[in-house]
PDB file of C-alpha atoms in Angstrom:
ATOM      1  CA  UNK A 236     113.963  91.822  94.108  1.00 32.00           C
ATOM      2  CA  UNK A 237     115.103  94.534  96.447  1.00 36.00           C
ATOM      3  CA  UNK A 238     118.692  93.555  97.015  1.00 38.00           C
ATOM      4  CA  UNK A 239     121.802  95.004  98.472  1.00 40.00           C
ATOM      5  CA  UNK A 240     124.980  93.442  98.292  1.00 39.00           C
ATOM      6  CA  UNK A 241     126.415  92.803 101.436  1.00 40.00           C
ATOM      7  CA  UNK A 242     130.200  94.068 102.201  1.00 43.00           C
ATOM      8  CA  UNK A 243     130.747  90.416 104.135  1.00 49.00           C
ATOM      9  CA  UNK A 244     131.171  88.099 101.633  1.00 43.00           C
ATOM     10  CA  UNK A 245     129.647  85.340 103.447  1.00 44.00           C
ATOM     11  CA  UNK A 246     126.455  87.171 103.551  1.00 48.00           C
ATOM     12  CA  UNK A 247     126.148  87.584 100.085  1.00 49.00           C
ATOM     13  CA  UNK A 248     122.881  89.671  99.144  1.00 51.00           C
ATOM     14  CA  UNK A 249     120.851  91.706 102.197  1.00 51.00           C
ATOM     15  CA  UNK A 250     117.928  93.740 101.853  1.00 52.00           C
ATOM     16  CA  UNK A 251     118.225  96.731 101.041  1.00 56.00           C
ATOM     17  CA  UNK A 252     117.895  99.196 103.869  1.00 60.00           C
ATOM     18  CA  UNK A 253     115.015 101.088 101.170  1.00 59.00           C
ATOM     19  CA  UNK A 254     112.911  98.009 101.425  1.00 65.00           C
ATOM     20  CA  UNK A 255     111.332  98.488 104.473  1.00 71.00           C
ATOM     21  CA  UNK A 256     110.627 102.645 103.884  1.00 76.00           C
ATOM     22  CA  UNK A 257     108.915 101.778 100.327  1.00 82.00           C
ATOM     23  CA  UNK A 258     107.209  98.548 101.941  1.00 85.00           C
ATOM     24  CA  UNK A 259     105.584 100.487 104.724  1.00 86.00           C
ATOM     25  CA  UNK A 260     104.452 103.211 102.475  1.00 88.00           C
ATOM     26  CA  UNK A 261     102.839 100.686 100.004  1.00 91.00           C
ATOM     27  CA  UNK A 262     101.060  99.340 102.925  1.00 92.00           C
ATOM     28  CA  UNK A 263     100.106 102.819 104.262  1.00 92.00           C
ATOM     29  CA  UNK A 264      98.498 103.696 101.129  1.00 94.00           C
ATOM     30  CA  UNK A 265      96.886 100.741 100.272  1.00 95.00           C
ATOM     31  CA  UNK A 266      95.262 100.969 103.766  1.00 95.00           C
ATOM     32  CA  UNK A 267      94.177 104.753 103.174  1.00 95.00           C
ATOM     33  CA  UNK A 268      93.004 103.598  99.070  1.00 96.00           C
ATOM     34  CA  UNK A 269      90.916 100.595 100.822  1.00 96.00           C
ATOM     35  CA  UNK A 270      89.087 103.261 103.594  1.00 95.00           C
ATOM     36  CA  UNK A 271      88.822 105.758 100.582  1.00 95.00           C
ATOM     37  CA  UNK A 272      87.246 103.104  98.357  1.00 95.00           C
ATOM     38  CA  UNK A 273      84.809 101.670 101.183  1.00 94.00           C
ATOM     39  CA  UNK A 274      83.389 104.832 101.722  1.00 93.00           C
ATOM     40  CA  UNK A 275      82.695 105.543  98.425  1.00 91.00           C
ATOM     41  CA  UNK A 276      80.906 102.019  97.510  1.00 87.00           C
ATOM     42  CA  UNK A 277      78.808 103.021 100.999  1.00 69.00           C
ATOM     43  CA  UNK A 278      77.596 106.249  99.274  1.00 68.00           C
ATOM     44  CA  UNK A 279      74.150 106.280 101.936  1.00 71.00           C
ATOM     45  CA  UNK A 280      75.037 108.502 104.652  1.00 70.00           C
ATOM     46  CA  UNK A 281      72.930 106.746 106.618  1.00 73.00           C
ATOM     47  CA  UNK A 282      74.577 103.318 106.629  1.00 80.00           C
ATOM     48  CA  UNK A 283      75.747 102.930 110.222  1.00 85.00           C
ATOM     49  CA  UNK A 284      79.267 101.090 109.258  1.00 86.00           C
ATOM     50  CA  UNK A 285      79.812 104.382 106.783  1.00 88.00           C
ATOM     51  CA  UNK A 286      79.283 106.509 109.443  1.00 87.00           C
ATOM     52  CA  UNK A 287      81.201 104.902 112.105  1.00 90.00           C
ATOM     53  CA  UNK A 288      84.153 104.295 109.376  1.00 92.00           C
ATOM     54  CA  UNK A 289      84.389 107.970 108.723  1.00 92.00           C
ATOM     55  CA  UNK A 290      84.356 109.257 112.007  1.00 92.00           C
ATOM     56  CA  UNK A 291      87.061 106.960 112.798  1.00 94.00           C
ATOM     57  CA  UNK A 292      89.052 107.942 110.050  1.00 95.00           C
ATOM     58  CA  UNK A 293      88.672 110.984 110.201  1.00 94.00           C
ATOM     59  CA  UNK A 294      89.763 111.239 113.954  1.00 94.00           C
ATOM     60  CA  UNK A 295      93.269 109.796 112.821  1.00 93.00           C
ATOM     61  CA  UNK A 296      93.660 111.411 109.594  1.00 93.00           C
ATOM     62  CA  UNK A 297      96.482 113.688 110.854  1.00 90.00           C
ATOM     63  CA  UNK A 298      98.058 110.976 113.250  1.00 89.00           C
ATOM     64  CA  UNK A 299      98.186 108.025 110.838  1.00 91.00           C
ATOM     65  CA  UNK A 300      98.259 109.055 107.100  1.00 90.00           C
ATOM     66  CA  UNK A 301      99.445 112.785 107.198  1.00 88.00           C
ATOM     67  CA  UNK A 302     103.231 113.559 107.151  1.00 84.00           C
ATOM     68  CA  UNK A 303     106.518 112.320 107.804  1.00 81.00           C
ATOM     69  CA  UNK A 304     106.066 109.932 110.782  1.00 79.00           C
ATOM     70  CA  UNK A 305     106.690 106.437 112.411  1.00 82.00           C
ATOM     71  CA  UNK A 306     106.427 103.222 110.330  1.00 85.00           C
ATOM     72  CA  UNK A 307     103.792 100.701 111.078  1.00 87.00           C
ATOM     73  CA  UNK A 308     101.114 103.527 111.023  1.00 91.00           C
ATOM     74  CA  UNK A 309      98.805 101.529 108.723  1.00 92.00           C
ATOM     75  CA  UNK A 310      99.148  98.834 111.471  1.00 92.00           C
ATOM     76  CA  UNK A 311      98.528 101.058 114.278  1.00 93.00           C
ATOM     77  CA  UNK A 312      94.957 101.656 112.510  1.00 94.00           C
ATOM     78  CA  UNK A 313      94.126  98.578 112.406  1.00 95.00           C
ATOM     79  CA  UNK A 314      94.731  97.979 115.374  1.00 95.00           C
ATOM     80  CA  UNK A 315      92.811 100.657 117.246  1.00 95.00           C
ATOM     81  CA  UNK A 316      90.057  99.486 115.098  1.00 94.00           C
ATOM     82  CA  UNK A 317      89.920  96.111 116.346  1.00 94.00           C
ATOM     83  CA  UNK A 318      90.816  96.552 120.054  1.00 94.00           C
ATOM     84  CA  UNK A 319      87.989  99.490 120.103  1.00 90.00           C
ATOM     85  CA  UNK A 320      84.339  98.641 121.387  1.00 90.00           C
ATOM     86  CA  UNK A 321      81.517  98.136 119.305  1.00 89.00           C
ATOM     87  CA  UNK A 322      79.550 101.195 119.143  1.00 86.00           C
ATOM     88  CA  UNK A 323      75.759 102.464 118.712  1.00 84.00           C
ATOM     89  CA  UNK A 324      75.321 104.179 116.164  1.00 76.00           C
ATOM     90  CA  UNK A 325      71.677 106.145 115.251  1.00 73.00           C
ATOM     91  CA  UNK A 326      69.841 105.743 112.153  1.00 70.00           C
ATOM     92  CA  UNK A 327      67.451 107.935 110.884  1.00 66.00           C
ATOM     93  CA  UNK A 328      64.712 105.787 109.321  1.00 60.00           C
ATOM     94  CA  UNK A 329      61.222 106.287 110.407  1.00 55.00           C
ATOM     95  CA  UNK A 330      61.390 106.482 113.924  1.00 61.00           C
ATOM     96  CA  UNK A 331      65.003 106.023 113.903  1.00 68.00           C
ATOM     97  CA  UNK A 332      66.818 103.218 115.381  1.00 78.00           C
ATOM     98  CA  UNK A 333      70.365 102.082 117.038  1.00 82.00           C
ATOM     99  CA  UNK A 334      72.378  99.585 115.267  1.00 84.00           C
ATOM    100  CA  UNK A 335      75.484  98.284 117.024  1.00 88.00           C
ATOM    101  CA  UNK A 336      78.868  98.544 114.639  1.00 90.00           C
ATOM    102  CA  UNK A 337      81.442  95.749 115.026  1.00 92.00           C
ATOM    103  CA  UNK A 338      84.777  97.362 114.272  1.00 93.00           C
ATOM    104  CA  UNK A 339      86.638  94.237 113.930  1.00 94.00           C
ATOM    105  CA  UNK A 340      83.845  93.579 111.222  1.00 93.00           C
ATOM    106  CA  UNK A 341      84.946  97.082 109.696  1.00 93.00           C
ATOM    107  CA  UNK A 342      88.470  96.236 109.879  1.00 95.00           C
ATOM    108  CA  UNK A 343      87.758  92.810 107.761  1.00 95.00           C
ATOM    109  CA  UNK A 344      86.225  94.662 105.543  1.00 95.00           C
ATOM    110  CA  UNK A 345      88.991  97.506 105.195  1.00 96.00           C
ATOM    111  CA  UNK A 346      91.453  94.391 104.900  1.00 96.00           C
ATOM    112  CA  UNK A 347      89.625  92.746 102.451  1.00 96.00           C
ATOM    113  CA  UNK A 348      89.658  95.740  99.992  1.00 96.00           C
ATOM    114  CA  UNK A 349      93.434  96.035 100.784  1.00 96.00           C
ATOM    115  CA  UNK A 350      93.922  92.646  99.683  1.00 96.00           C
ATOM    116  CA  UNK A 351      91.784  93.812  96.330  1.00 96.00           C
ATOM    117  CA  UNK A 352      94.179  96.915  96.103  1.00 95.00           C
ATOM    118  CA  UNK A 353      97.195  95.275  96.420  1.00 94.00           C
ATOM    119  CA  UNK A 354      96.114  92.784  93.708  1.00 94.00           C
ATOM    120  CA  UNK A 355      95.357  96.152  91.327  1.00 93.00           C
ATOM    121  CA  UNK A 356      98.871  97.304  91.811  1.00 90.00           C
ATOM    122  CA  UNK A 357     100.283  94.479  91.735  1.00 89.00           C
ATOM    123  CA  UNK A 358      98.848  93.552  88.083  1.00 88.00           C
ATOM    124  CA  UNK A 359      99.313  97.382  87.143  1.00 86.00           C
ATOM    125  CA  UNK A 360     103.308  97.108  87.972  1.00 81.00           C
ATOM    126  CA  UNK A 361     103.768  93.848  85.581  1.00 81.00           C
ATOM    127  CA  UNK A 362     102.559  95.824  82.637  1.00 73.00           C
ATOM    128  CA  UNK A 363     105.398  98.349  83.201  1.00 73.00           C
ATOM    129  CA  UNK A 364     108.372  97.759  80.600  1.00 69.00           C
ATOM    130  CA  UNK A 365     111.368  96.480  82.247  1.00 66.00           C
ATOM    131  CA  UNK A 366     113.189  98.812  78.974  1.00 63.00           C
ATOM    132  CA  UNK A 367     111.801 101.635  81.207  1.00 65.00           C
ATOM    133  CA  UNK A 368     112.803 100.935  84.021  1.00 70.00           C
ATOM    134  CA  UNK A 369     116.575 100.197  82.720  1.00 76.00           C
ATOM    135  CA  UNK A 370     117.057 103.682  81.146  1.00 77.00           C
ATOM    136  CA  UNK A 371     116.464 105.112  84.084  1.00 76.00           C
ATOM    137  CA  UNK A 372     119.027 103.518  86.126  1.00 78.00           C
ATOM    138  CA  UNK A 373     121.865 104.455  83.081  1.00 80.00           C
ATOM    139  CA  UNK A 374     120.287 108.239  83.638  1.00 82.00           C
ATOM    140  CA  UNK A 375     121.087 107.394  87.129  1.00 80.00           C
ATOM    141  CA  UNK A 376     124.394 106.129  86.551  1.00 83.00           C
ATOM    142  CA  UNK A 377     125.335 108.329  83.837  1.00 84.00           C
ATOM    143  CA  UNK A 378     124.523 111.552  87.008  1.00 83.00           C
ATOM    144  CA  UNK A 379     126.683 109.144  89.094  1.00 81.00           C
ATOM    145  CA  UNK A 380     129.632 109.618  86.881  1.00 84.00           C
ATOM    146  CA  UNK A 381     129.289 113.028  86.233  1.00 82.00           C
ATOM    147  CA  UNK A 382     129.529 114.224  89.558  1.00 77.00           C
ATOM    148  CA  UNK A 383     132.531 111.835  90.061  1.00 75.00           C
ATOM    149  CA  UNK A 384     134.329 113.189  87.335  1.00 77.00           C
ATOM    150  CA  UNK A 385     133.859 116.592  88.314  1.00 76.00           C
ATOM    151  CA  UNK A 386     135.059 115.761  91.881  1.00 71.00           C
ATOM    152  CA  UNK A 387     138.877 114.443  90.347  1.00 63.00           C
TER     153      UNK A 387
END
């Protein structure tokens, strides 16, 4: 529970202002681990959704998942990838052929695996000790104090 108490009492508890920076950088790189991990289970270079997939991401690497930017990047992705046209991409097979990509097909897909991601981390993060997770909040605490005592 990401909570924040509230300096109206009749609020009570507010989220915490934290919530939405940690929140849209979960869902940032659970969008980036679900490209990462389609691209790897489509190991043929010459599967047209691969292809199309990494050119795409590739193209937005620097705008969407590099640096300190916007939030709702992971979002903006998506969305280019659904609102863009299908497109023909070549295969080299024989004679070589044209197969049409569906992005809204590779965005399902890239959603899908997010969903799968998600439902990793999520299972990895119960199996973290709560015992853990309080001594670090009395080392926080006890750094707190410190540097209020040496202030008086």
């Amino acid at each position: 529970v990401f909570l924040g108490y509230a300096l109206e009492p009749i609020d009570g508890f507010t989220p915490s202002p934290l919530r939405q920076h940690n929140f849209d950088l979960a869902v940032l790189l659970a969008t980036q681990e679900s490209i990462h991990r389609l691209l790897n289970k489509h190991c043929n270079d010459n599967d047209p959704h691969r292809q199309y997939l990494l050119e795409f991401y590739v193209e937005r690497l620097e705008s969407h998942f590099t640096g300190t930017q916007r939030y709702g990047r992971a979002d903006d992705f998506l969305e280019e990838l659904l609102f863009g046209p299908p497109r023909q991409v070549s295969v080299v097979q024989g004679e070589g052929t044209t197969v049409v990509v569906d992005p809204v097909r590779v965005a399902e897909w890239i959603l899908q695996e997010r969903r799968e991601v998600a439902l990793e981390w999520q299972s990895a993060c119960k199996n973290i000790p709560s015992k853990d997770h309080i001594q670090i909040k009395r080392l926080q605490l006890d750094r707190l104090m410190q540097s209020y005592n040496s202030n008086t």
